[in-house]
PDB file of C-alpha atoms in Angstrom:
ATOM      1  CA  MET A   1      -3.724  14.102   8.716  1.00 43.00           C
ATOM      2  CA  ALA A   2      -4.629  15.106   5.155  1.00 44.00           C
ATOM      3  CA  ALA A   3      -1.460  17.201   4.997  1.00 44.00           C
ATOM      4  CA  PHE A   4       0.717  14.274   6.075  1.00 42.00           C
ATOM      5  CA  SER A   5      -1.015  11.962   3.607  1.00 45.00           C
ATOM      6  CA  ARG A   6       0.135  14.314   0.814  1.00 46.00           C
ATOM      7  CA  GLY A   7       3.720  13.912   1.986  1.00 47.00           C
ATOM      8  CA  LEU A   8       6.343  15.988   3.760  1.00 44.00           C
ATOM      9  CA  PRO A   9       7.457  18.053   0.702  1.00 42.00           C
ATOM     10  CA  SER A  10       3.947  19.497   0.303  1.00 45.00           C
ATOM     11  CA  VAL A  11       4.019  20.694   3.883  1.00 42.00           C
ATOM     12  CA  LEU A  12       7.633  21.791   4.196  1.00 43.00           C
ATOM     13  CA  PRO A  13       7.573  25.007   2.093  1.00 45.00           C
ATOM     14  CA  GLN A  14       4.433  26.354   3.856  1.00 46.00           C
ATOM     15  CA  ARG A  15       4.408  24.878   7.407  1.00 41.00           C
ATOM     16  CA  SER A  16       7.937  23.981   8.332  1.00 40.00           C
ATOM     17  CA  PHE A  17       8.489  27.125  10.387  1.00 43.00           C
ATOM     18  CA  HIS A  18       5.451  26.272  12.568  1.00 46.00           C
ATOM     19  CA  PHE A  19       6.864  22.888  13.627  1.00 45.00           C
ATOM     20  CA  PRO A  20       8.526  22.496  17.021  1.00 46.00           C
ATOM     21  CA  SER A  21      12.236  23.231  17.230  1.00 46.00           C
ATOM     22  CA  SER A  22      13.207  19.539  17.500  1.00 44.00           C
ATOM     23  CA  ILE A  23      11.377  18.670  14.253  1.00 41.00           C
ATOM     24  CA  ARG A  24      12.829  21.710  12.450  1.00 46.00           C
ATOM     25  CA  ALA A  25      16.336  20.703  13.504  1.00 44.00           C
ATOM     26  CA  ALA A  26      15.809  17.172  12.224  1.00 43.00           C
ATOM     27  CA  ILE A  27      14.524  18.493   8.882  1.00 43.00           C
ATOM     28  CA  PHE A  28      17.403  20.909   8.291  1.00 45.00           C
ATOM     29  CA  LYS A  29      20.041  18.419   9.436  1.00 46.00           C
ATOM     30  CA  ALA A  30      18.885  16.002   6.766  1.00 44.00           C
ATOM     31  CA  GLN A  31      19.375  18.518   3.959  1.00 46.00           C
ATOM     32  CA  PRO A  32      23.241  18.475   3.866  1.00 44.00           C
ATOM     33  CA  ARG A  33      23.157  14.664   3.491  1.00 43.00           C
ATOM     34  CA  PHE A  34      21.000  15.106   0.396  1.00 40.00           C
ATOM     35  CA  THR A  35      23.401  17.640  -1.184  1.00 41.00           C
ATOM     36  CA  GLN A  36      26.503  15.540  -0.429  1.00 43.00           C
ATOM     37  CA  SER A  37      25.071  12.606  -2.343  1.00 41.00           C
ATOM     38  CA  HIS A  38      25.775  14.480  -5.610  1.00 43.00           C
ATOM     39  CA  ALA A  39      29.556  14.598  -5.044  1.00 40.00           C
ATOM     40  CA  PRO A  40      30.306  10.939  -5.924  1.00 39.00           C
ATOM     41  CA  ALA A  41      28.124  11.265  -9.002  1.00 38.00           C
ATOM     42  CA  ARG A  42      30.039  14.344 -10.178  1.00 39.00           C
ATOM     43  CA  SER A  43      33.361  12.657  -9.447  1.00 39.00           C
ATOM     44  CA  PHE A  44      32.280   9.502 -11.260  1.00 37.00           C
ATOM     45  CA  SER A  45      30.995  11.418 -14.253  1.00 38.00           C
ATOM     46  CA  SER A  46      34.203  13.476 -14.542  1.00 39.00           C
ATOM     47  CA  SER A  47      36.400  10.358 -14.342  1.00 39.00           C
ATOM     48  CA  VAL A  48      34.306   8.621 -16.980  1.00 36.00           C
ATOM     49  CA  LEU A  49      34.501  11.648 -19.274  1.00 37.00           C
ATOM     50  CA  HIS A  50      38.289  11.850 -18.802  1.00 39.00           C
ATOM     51  CA  ARG A  51      38.587   8.129 -19.538  1.00 37.00           C
ATOM     52  CA  TYR A  52      36.707   8.468 -22.779  1.00 37.00           C
ATOM     53  CA  GLN A  53      38.493  11.647 -23.824  1.00 42.00           C
ATOM     54  CA  SER A  54      42.017  10.138 -23.828  1.00 44.00           C
ATOM     55  CA  PRO A  55      41.301   7.507 -26.550  1.00 45.00           C
ATOM     56  CA  ALA A  56      39.778  10.258 -28.654  1.00 44.00           C
ATOM     57  CA  SER A  57      42.949  12.353 -28.425  1.00 48.00           C
ATOM     58  CA  SER A  58      45.024   9.240 -29.195  1.00 48.00           C
ATOM     59  CA  ARG A  59      42.876   8.503 -32.244  1.00 51.00           C
ATOM     60  CA  SER A  60      43.272  12.079 -33.464  1.00 52.00           C
ATOM     61  CA  PHE A  61      47.061  11.805 -33.109  1.00 50.00           C
ATOM     62  CA  VAL A  62      47.110   8.552 -35.097  1.00 55.00           C
ATOM     63  CA  SER A  63      44.882   9.975 -37.814  1.00 57.00           C
ATOM     64  CA  SER A  64      46.991  13.146 -38.105  1.00 79.00           C
ATOM     65  CA  ASP A  65      50.362  11.372 -38.491  1.00 85.00           C
ATOM     66  CA  PRO A  66      50.908  10.067 -42.043  1.00 91.00           C
ATOM     67  CA  VAL A  67      53.140   7.173 -40.967  1.00 92.00           C
ATOM     68  CA  LEU A  68      50.697   5.803 -38.397  1.00 92.00           C
ATOM     69  CA  ARG A  69      47.807   6.347 -40.773  1.00 91.00           C
ATOM     70  CA  THR A  70      49.625   4.303 -43.439  1.00 91.00           C
ATOM     71  CA  VAL A  71      50.143   1.410 -41.012  1.00 92.00           C
ATOM     72  CA  ILE A  72      46.450   1.424 -40.067  1.00 90.00           C
ATOM     73  CA  GLN A  73      45.249   1.541 -43.665  1.00 90.00           C
ATOM     74  CA  THR A  74      47.656  -1.017 -45.160  1.00 89.00           C
ATOM     75  CA  ARG A  75      48.105  -3.243 -42.066  1.00 89.00           C
ATOM     76  CA  GLU A  76      51.763  -3.491 -43.095  1.00 92.00           C
ATOM     77  CA  PRO A  77      54.897  -2.523 -41.107  1.00 94.00           C
ATOM     78  CA  VAL A  78      56.627   0.769 -41.891  1.00 95.00           C
ATOM     79  CA  LEU A  79      60.410   0.985 -41.477  1.00 96.00           C
ATOM     80  CA  LEU A  80      61.539   3.996 -39.448  1.00 96.00           C
ATOM     81  CA  TYR A  81      65.258   3.278 -39.107  1.00 97.00           C
ATOM     82  CA  LYS A  82      67.950   0.956 -40.412  1.00 96.00           C
ATOM     83  CA  GLU A  83      71.526   0.954 -39.163  1.00 93.00           C
ATOM     84  CA  PRO A  84      74.336   2.019 -41.520  1.00 90.00           C
ATOM     85  CA  ALA A  85      75.825  -0.747 -43.658  1.00 85.00           C
ATOM     86  CA  ASN A  86      79.507  -0.517 -42.715  1.00 79.00           C
ATOM     87  CA  LYS A  87      81.313  -3.837 -42.719  1.00 79.00           C
ATOM     88  CA  TRP A  88      84.489  -2.218 -41.324  1.00 86.00           C
ATOM     89  CA  TYR A  89      82.671  -0.604 -38.413  1.00 85.00           C
ATOM     90  CA  LEU A  90      83.672  -3.168 -35.777  1.00 88.00           C
ATOM     91  CA  TRP A  91      87.256  -3.261 -37.005  1.00 90.00           C
ATOM     92  CA  LYS A  92      87.524   0.517 -36.724  1.00 87.00           C
ATOM     93  CA  VAL A  93      85.903   0.671 -33.300  1.00 88.00           C
ATOM     94  CA  TYR A  94      87.875  -2.157 -31.733  1.00 92.00           C
ATOM     95  CA  GLY A  95      91.073  -1.008 -33.448  1.00 92.00           C
ATOM     96  CA  LEU A  96      90.709   2.469 -31.916  1.00 89.00           C
ATOM     97  CA  ALA A  97      89.840   0.995 -28.517  1.00 92.00           C
ATOM     98  CA  CYS A  98      92.837  -1.346 -28.523  1.00 95.00           C
ATOM     99  CA  THR A  99      95.118   1.502 -29.600  1.00 94.00           C
ATOM    100  CA  CYS A 100      93.946   3.689 -26.712  1.00 93.00           C
ATOM    101  CA  VAL A 101      94.351   0.857 -24.208  1.00 96.00           C
ATOM    102  CA  GLY A 102      97.821   0.072 -25.557  1.00 96.00           C
ATOM    103  CA  ILE A 103      98.921   3.719 -25.263  1.00 95.00           C
ATOM    104  CA  GLY A 104      97.593   3.835 -21.702  1.00 95.00           C
ATOM    105  CA  LEU A 105      99.444   0.680 -20.634  1.00 95.00           C
ATOM    106  CA  TYR A 106     102.637   1.852 -22.304  1.00 94.00           C
ATOM    107  CA  ASN A 107     102.465   5.137 -20.375  1.00 94.00           C
ATOM    108  CA  TRP A 108     102.160   3.230 -17.122  1.00 93.00           C
ATOM    109  CA  LYS A 109     105.080   1.002 -18.063  1.00 92.00           C
ATOM    110  CA  PHE A 110     107.146   4.048 -18.997  1.00 89.00           C
ATOM    111  CA  ALA A 111     106.296   5.717 -15.668  1.00 89.00           C
ATOM    112  CA  VAL A 112     107.470   2.671 -13.725  1.00 90.00           C
ATOM    113  CA  GLU A 113     110.788   2.494 -15.595  1.00 88.00           C
ATOM    114  CA  LEU A 114     111.676   6.193 -15.225  1.00 87.00           C
ATOM    115  CA  PRO A 115     115.049   6.992 -13.616  1.00 87.00           C
ATOM    116  CA  LYS A 116     115.066   7.877  -9.943  1.00 83.00           C
ATOM    117  CA  ASP A 117     116.459  11.355 -10.515  1.00 84.00           C
ATOM    118  CA  MET A 118     113.498  12.573 -12.581  1.00 83.00           C
ATOM    119  CA  GLN A 119     111.394  15.515 -11.400  1.00 86.00           C
ATOM    120  CA  TRP A 120     108.622  14.620  -8.975  1.00 87.00           C
ATOM    121  CA  PHE A 121     105.792  15.576 -11.344  1.00 90.00           C
ATOM    122  CA  VAL A 122     106.967  13.427 -14.288  1.00 90.00           C
ATOM    123  CA  PRO A 123     105.756   9.953 -13.092  1.00 90.00           C
ATOM    124  CA  PRO A 124     102.287  11.252 -12.055  1.00 92.00           C
ATOM    125  CA  THR A 125     101.944  12.894 -15.472  1.00 93.00           C
ATOM    126  CA  TYR A 126     102.502   9.586 -17.229  1.00 93.00           C
ATOM    127  CA  TYR A 127     100.088   7.847 -14.868  1.00 95.00           C
ATOM    128  CA  VAL A 128      97.387  10.449 -15.540  1.00 96.00           C
ATOM    129  CA  ILE A 129      97.855  10.204 -19.313  1.00 95.00           C
ATOM    130  CA  GLY A 130      97.780   6.412 -19.114  1.00 95.00           C
ATOM    131  CA  PHE A 131      94.624   6.413 -17.011  1.00 96.00           C
ATOM    132  CA  ALA A 132      92.909   8.836 -19.428  1.00 95.00           C
ATOM    133  CA  MET A 133      93.800   6.684 -22.451  1.00 94.00           C
ATOM    134  CA  LEU A 134      92.589   3.527 -20.702  1.00 95.00           C
ATOM    135  CA  ALA A 135      89.288   5.217 -19.850  1.00 94.00           C
ATOM    136  CA  ILE A 136      88.828   6.337 -23.460  1.00 92.00           C
ATOM    137  CA  GLY A 137      89.660   2.857 -24.724  1.00 93.00           C
ATOM    138  CA  PHE A 138      87.183   1.072 -22.462  1.00 93.00           C
ATOM    139  CA  HIS A 139      84.574   3.712 -23.312  1.00 91.00           C
ATOM    140  CA  VAL A 140      85.047   3.068 -27.036  1.00 90.00           C
ATOM    141  CA  PHE A 141      84.762  -0.685 -26.429  1.00 91.00           C
ATOM    142  CA  THR A 142      81.149  -0.194 -25.273  1.00 90.00           C
ATOM    143  CA  ARG A 143      80.089   1.702 -28.425  1.00 88.00           C
ATOM    144  CA  PRO A 144      78.790  -1.377 -30.364  1.00 90.00           C
ATOM    145  CA  VAL A 145      76.861  -2.639 -27.326  1.00 92.00           C
ATOM    146  CA  ARG A 146      73.034  -2.590 -27.496  1.00 94.00           C
ATOM    147  CA  ARG A 147      72.857  -1.216 -31.019  1.00 94.00           C
ATOM    148  CA  ILE A 148      69.538  -1.097 -32.845  1.00 96.00           C
ATOM    149  CA  HIS A 149      69.573  -2.781 -36.249  1.00 95.00           C
ATOM    150  CA  SER A 150      66.100  -1.712 -37.344  1.00 96.00           C
ATOM    151  CA  LEU A 151      63.070   0.072 -35.947  1.00 96.00           C
ATOM    152  CA  GLU A 152      59.554  -0.432 -37.331  1.00 96.00           C
ATOM    153  CA  ILE A 153      55.944   0.498 -36.650  1.00 95.00           C
ATOM    154  CA  ILE A 154      53.739  -2.586 -36.897  1.00 94.00           C
ATOM    155  CA  PRO A 155      49.990  -3.196 -36.513  1.00 91.00           C
ATOM    156  CA  ASN A 156      48.844  -5.167 -33.512  1.00 82.00           C
ATOM    157  CA  THR A 157      47.644  -8.636 -34.532  1.00 77.00           C
ATOM    158  CA  MET A 158      45.054  -8.611 -31.728  1.00 74.00           C
ATOM    159  CA  GLY A 159      43.484  -5.359 -32.924  1.00 71.00           C
ATOM    160  CA  GLY A 160      45.047  -3.245 -30.206  1.00 78.00           C
ATOM    161  CA  PRO A 161      47.219  -0.093 -30.521  1.00 86.00           C
ATOM    162  CA  LEU A 162      50.173   0.144 -32.886  1.00 91.00           C
ATOM    163  CA  GLN A 163      53.504  -1.177 -31.670  1.00 93.00           C
ATOM    164  CA  LEU A 164      57.228  -0.620 -32.129  1.00 95.00           C
ATOM    165  CA  ARG A 165      59.337  -3.558 -33.269  1.00 96.00           C
ATOM    166  CA  ILE A 166      63.012  -3.169 -32.423  1.00 96.00           C
ATOM    167  CA  ARG A 167      65.657  -5.558 -33.715  1.00 96.00           C
ATOM    168  CA  ALA A 168      68.882  -5.201 -31.747  1.00 95.00           C
ATOM    169  CA  ARG A 169      71.864  -7.036 -30.296  1.00 93.00           C
ATOM    170  CA  ILE A 170      73.152  -6.733 -26.756  1.00 93.00           C
ATOM    171  CA  ALA A 171      76.664  -7.418 -28.076  1.00 90.00           C
ATOM    172  CA  PRO A 172      77.940  -7.610 -31.680  1.00 87.00           C
ATOM    173  CA  PHE A 173      78.471 -11.374 -31.661  1.00 86.00           C
ATOM    174  CA  LEU A 174      75.270 -12.388 -29.858  1.00 89.00           C
ATOM    175  CA  LYS A 175      71.955 -13.421 -31.358  1.00 91.00           C
ATOM    176  CA  GLU A 176      69.613 -10.665 -32.507  1.00 92.00           C
ATOM    177  CA  ARG A 177      66.690  -9.861 -30.220  1.00 94.00           C
ATOM    178  CA  VAL A 178      63.214  -8.690 -31.224  1.00 95.00           C
ATOM    179  CA  ILE A 179      61.543  -6.263 -28.794  1.00 95.00           C
ATOM    180  CA  LEU A 180      57.869  -5.302 -29.053  1.00 93.00           C
ATOM    181  CA  ALA A 181      56.503  -2.284 -27.204  1.00 92.00           C
ATOM    182  CA  ASP A 182      53.557   0.089 -27.370  1.00 91.00           C
ATOM    183  CA  LEU A 183      54.244   3.563 -28.697  1.00 90.00           C
ATOM    184  CA  THR A 184      53.672   5.068 -25.248  1.00 89.00           C
ATOM    185  CA  GLU A 185      56.226   2.729 -23.628  1.00 91.00           C
ATOM    186  CA  ALA A 186      59.255   4.001 -25.608  1.00 94.00           C
ATOM    187  CA  THR A 187      61.164   7.243 -25.137  1.00 95.00           C
ATOM    188  CA  ILE A 188      64.137   8.750 -26.968  1.00 96.00           C
ATOM    189  CA  SER A 189      66.943  10.778 -25.421  1.00 94.00           C
ATOM    190  CA  GLU A 190      66.941  13.585 -28.033  1.00 93.00           C
ATOM    191  CA  LYS A 191      65.599  14.595 -31.416  1.00 94.00           C
ATOM    192  CA  THR A 192      67.226  12.827 -34.364  1.00 95.00           C
ATOM    193  CA  ALA A 193      66.534  15.374 -37.135  1.00 95.00           C
ATOM    194  CA  PRO A 194      69.048  18.009 -35.862  1.00 93.00           C
ATOM    195  CA  MET A 195      71.742  15.337 -35.503  1.00 92.00           C
ATOM    196  CA  VAL A 196      71.066  14.046 -39.013  1.00 93.00           C
ATOM    197  CA  ALA A 197      71.403  17.575 -40.411  1.00 93.00           C
ATOM    198  CA  GLU A 198      74.739  18.090 -38.601  1.00 89.00           C
ATOM    199  CA  LEU A 199      76.028  14.720 -39.779  1.00 89.00           C
ATOM    200  CA  VAL A 200      75.153  15.589 -43.377  1.00 89.00           C
ATOM    201  CA  GLU A 201      76.959  18.929 -43.068  1.00 87.00           C
ATOM    202  CA  ALA A 202      80.034  17.262 -41.531  1.00 83.00           C
ATOM    203  CA  ASP A 203      80.124  14.699 -44.331  1.00 84.00           C
ATOM    204  CA  ARG A 204      79.867  17.483 -46.915  1.00 84.00           C
ATOM    205  CA  ALA A 205      82.755  19.365 -45.292  1.00 78.00           C
ATOM    206  CA  ARG A 206      84.952  16.243 -45.269  1.00 78.00           C
ATOM    207  CA  ASN A 207      84.288  15.470 -48.948  1.00 80.00           C
ATOM    208  CA  GLN A 208      84.455  19.027 -50.253  1.00 79.00           C
ATOM    209  CA  ARG A 209      86.841  19.617 -53.159  1.00 81.00           C
ATOM    210  CA  LEU A 210      89.853  21.653 -52.050  1.00 81.00           C
ATOM    211  CA  THR A 211      90.165  23.460 -55.383  1.00 80.00           C
ATOM    212  CA  GLU A 212      86.530  24.576 -55.457  1.00 79.00           C
ATOM    213  CA  GLY A 213      86.260  28.321 -56.139  1.00 78.00           C
ATOM    214  CA  LEU A 214      90.016  28.894 -56.620  1.00 78.00           C
ATOM    215  CA  GLU A 215      90.048  29.090 -60.408  1.00 77.00           C
ATOM    216  CA  HIS A 216      90.391  32.879 -60.444  1.00 81.00           C
ATOM    217  CA  LEU A 217      93.476  32.967 -58.163  1.00 79.00           C
ATOM    218  CA  SER A 218      97.059  33.036 -59.363  1.00 82.00           C
ATOM    219  CA  ILE A 219      99.571  30.310 -58.518  1.00 84.00           C
ATOM    220  CA  LEU A 220     101.003  31.542 -55.200  1.00 87.00           C
ATOM    221  CA  PRO A 221      97.672  32.575 -53.592  1.00 84.00           C
ATOM    222  CA  ARG A 222      96.122  29.318 -54.813  1.00 85.00           C
ATOM    223  CA  ILE A 223      98.889  27.225 -53.193  1.00 89.00           C
ATOM    224  CA  TRP A 224      98.504  29.152 -49.932  1.00 89.00           C
ATOM    225  CA  GLU A 225      94.715  28.693 -49.940  1.00 88.00           C
ATOM    226  CA  LEU A 226      95.030  25.002 -50.804  1.00 89.00           C
ATOM    227  CA  ALA A 227      97.407  24.438 -47.891  1.00 90.00           C
ATOM    228  CA  ALA A 228      95.084  26.274 -45.486  1.00 90.00           C
ATOM    229  CA  ARG A 229      92.064  24.306 -46.695  1.00 88.00           C
ATOM    230  CA  TRP A 230      93.939  21.015 -46.438  1.00 89.00           C
ATOM    231  CA  LEU A 231      94.967  21.684 -42.837  1.00 90.00           C
ATOM    232  CA  GLU A 232      91.441  22.793 -41.920  1.00 87.00           C
ATOM    233  CA  GLN A 233      89.909  19.740 -43.543  1.00 86.00           C
ATOM    234  CA  LYS A 234      92.251  17.325 -41.762  1.00 86.00           C
ATOM    235  CA  TRP A 235      91.746  19.007 -38.399  1.00 87.00           C
ATOM    236  CA  THR A 236      87.959  19.037 -38.862  1.00 83.00           C
ATOM    237  CA  SER A 237      88.004  15.385 -39.888  1.00 83.00           C
ATOM    238  CA  PHE A 238      90.054  14.418 -36.808  1.00 84.00           C
ATOM    239  CA  PHE A 239      87.822  16.433 -34.484  1.00 84.00           C
ATOM    240  CA  LEU A 240      84.646  14.910 -35.947  1.00 81.00           C
ATOM    241  CA  LYS A 241      86.015  11.369 -35.675  1.00 79.00           C
ATOM    242  CA  PHE A 242      86.980  12.017 -32.052  1.00 80.00           C
ATOM    243  CA  LYS A 243      83.546  13.513 -31.414  1.00 82.00           C
ATOM    244  CA  PHE A 244      81.740  10.535 -32.952  1.00 81.00           C
ATOM    245  CA  ALA A 245      83.944   7.826 -31.392  1.00 76.00           C
ATOM    246  CA  VAL A 246      84.586   9.196 -27.896  1.00 79.00           C
ATOM    247  CA  LEU A 247      81.774  11.671 -27.229  1.00 81.00           C
ATOM    248  CA  ARG A 248      79.288   9.479 -29.126  1.00 82.00           C
ATOM    249  CA  PHE A 249      77.768  12.308 -31.075  1.00 85.00           C
ATOM    250  CA  GLY A 250      75.095  11.118 -33.488  1.00 88.00           C
ATOM    251  CA  ILE A 251      73.879   8.391 -31.131  1.00 92.00           C
ATOM    252  CA  ALA A 252      70.353   8.655 -29.723  1.00 94.00           C
ATOM    253  CA  GLN A 253      69.172   6.297 -27.014  1.00 94.00           C
ATOM    254  CA  VAL A 254      65.760   4.654 -27.226  1.00 95.00           C
ATOM    255  CA  GLU A 255      64.572   3.416 -23.830  1.00 95.00           C
ATOM    256  CA  VAL A 256      62.087   0.531 -23.631  1.00 94.00           C
ATOM    257  CA  ASN A 257      61.138  -1.149 -20.348  1.00 90.00           C
ATOM    258  CA  GLY A 258      64.070   0.482 -18.555  1.00 91.00           C
ATOM    259  CA  VAL A 259      66.699  -0.682 -21.094  1.00 93.00           C
ATOM    260  CA  LYS A 260      68.469   1.835 -23.355  1.00 94.00           C
ATOM    261  CA  TRP A 261      69.304   0.911 -26.951  1.00 95.00           C
ATOM    262  CA  LYS A 262      71.607   2.919 -29.242  1.00 95.00           C
ATOM    263  CA  LEU A 263      70.297   4.381 -32.494  1.00 95.00           C
ATOM    264  CA  ASP A 264      73.005   5.544 -34.925  1.00 93.00           C
ATOM    265  CA  CYS A 265      71.772   8.649 -36.743  1.00 93.00           C
ATOM    266  CA  SER A 266      74.264   8.091 -39.581  1.00 90.00           C
ATOM    267  CA  GLY A 267      72.038   5.245 -40.776  1.00 92.00           C
ATOM    268  CA  TRP A 268      68.856   5.453 -42.819  1.00 95.00           C
ATOM    269  CA  LEU A 269      65.959   7.287 -41.147  1.00 95.00           C
ATOM    270  CA  LEU A 270      62.515   7.850 -42.576  1.00 94.00           C
ATOM    271  CA  ASP A 271      61.906  11.511 -43.459  1.00 93.00           C
ATOM    272  CA  GLU A 272      65.436  12.343 -42.225  1.00 92.00           C
ATOM    273  CA  GLY A 273      64.496  11.471 -38.648  1.00 93.00           C
ATOM    274  CA  ARG A 274      61.386  13.610 -38.416  1.00 94.00           C
ATOM    275  CA  ALA A 275      59.102  10.551 -38.385  1.00 94.00           C
ATOM    276  CA  ILE A 276      60.791   9.137 -35.276  1.00 95.00           C
ATOM    277  CA  ASP A 277      60.742  12.567 -33.625  1.00 94.00           C
ATOM    278  CA  ARG A 278      56.968  12.756 -34.107  1.00 93.00           C
ATOM    279  CA  ILE A 279      56.154   9.221 -32.978  1.00 94.00           C
ATOM    280  CA  ILE A 280      58.526   8.498 -30.072  1.00 94.00           C
ATOM    281  CA  ILE A 281      58.302  10.743 -27.021  1.00 92.00           C
ATOM    282  CA  GLU A 282      61.454  12.651 -26.070  1.00 91.00           C
ATOM    283  CA  GLU A 283      62.628  12.267 -22.473  1.00 82.00           C
TER     284      GLU A 283
END
């Protein structure tokens, strides 16, 4: 009785193997239940540690980025992007779109009015060209839709995480909308810095002086080189305009809450686009 008054643990290491088989089975069956009780505690502790590690990594990211650090210290918005100031932009876009649609409709009209004795492949050719021009025209019509006017990083008035403030229009003639989103809620389709560098190089090529570096040539070689440079410059300019207007090169898409907004990389970007590339996650 004195042994049992001291408790079962005092007896178990010395006397457990002298107990009857039924008691030994009960003792050793209870041990796995004791070891399993640690599993929820380990799972809970690991989830708590993971929960408290993610804000720490977020804080280190904010403290390491100079733009975000400036917003936190000054409590003032920082402008990341502003669209290009081009008052003729809409006229150019809609003029090109209307021209393409007009060419497409004229091709269809011409195909309908062809003589009956024409080769069989001539009418389908006009229809295909007309359809292609109509598709390009309608595609160009959608270029000014959902354009971002400005993009800023702002402090949260409630003391929460930093936010993006996007000013944009769904259509050119509609009222401007203001969209607020956390930094983790926005994604961008591609990096802006490489596109900015290519746009700068294309602009330099278009505006390059044709006579640059030809001072040492005589008259006939200089005329030949000038003609070659002029043709190359005009072809490059046409190809770049087609690439920008139809293929939409230089346009990055910022997605917020499932809606994609267009960001024109020919506008003003902080740090030549590298600030946006650091802050907004690429898809």
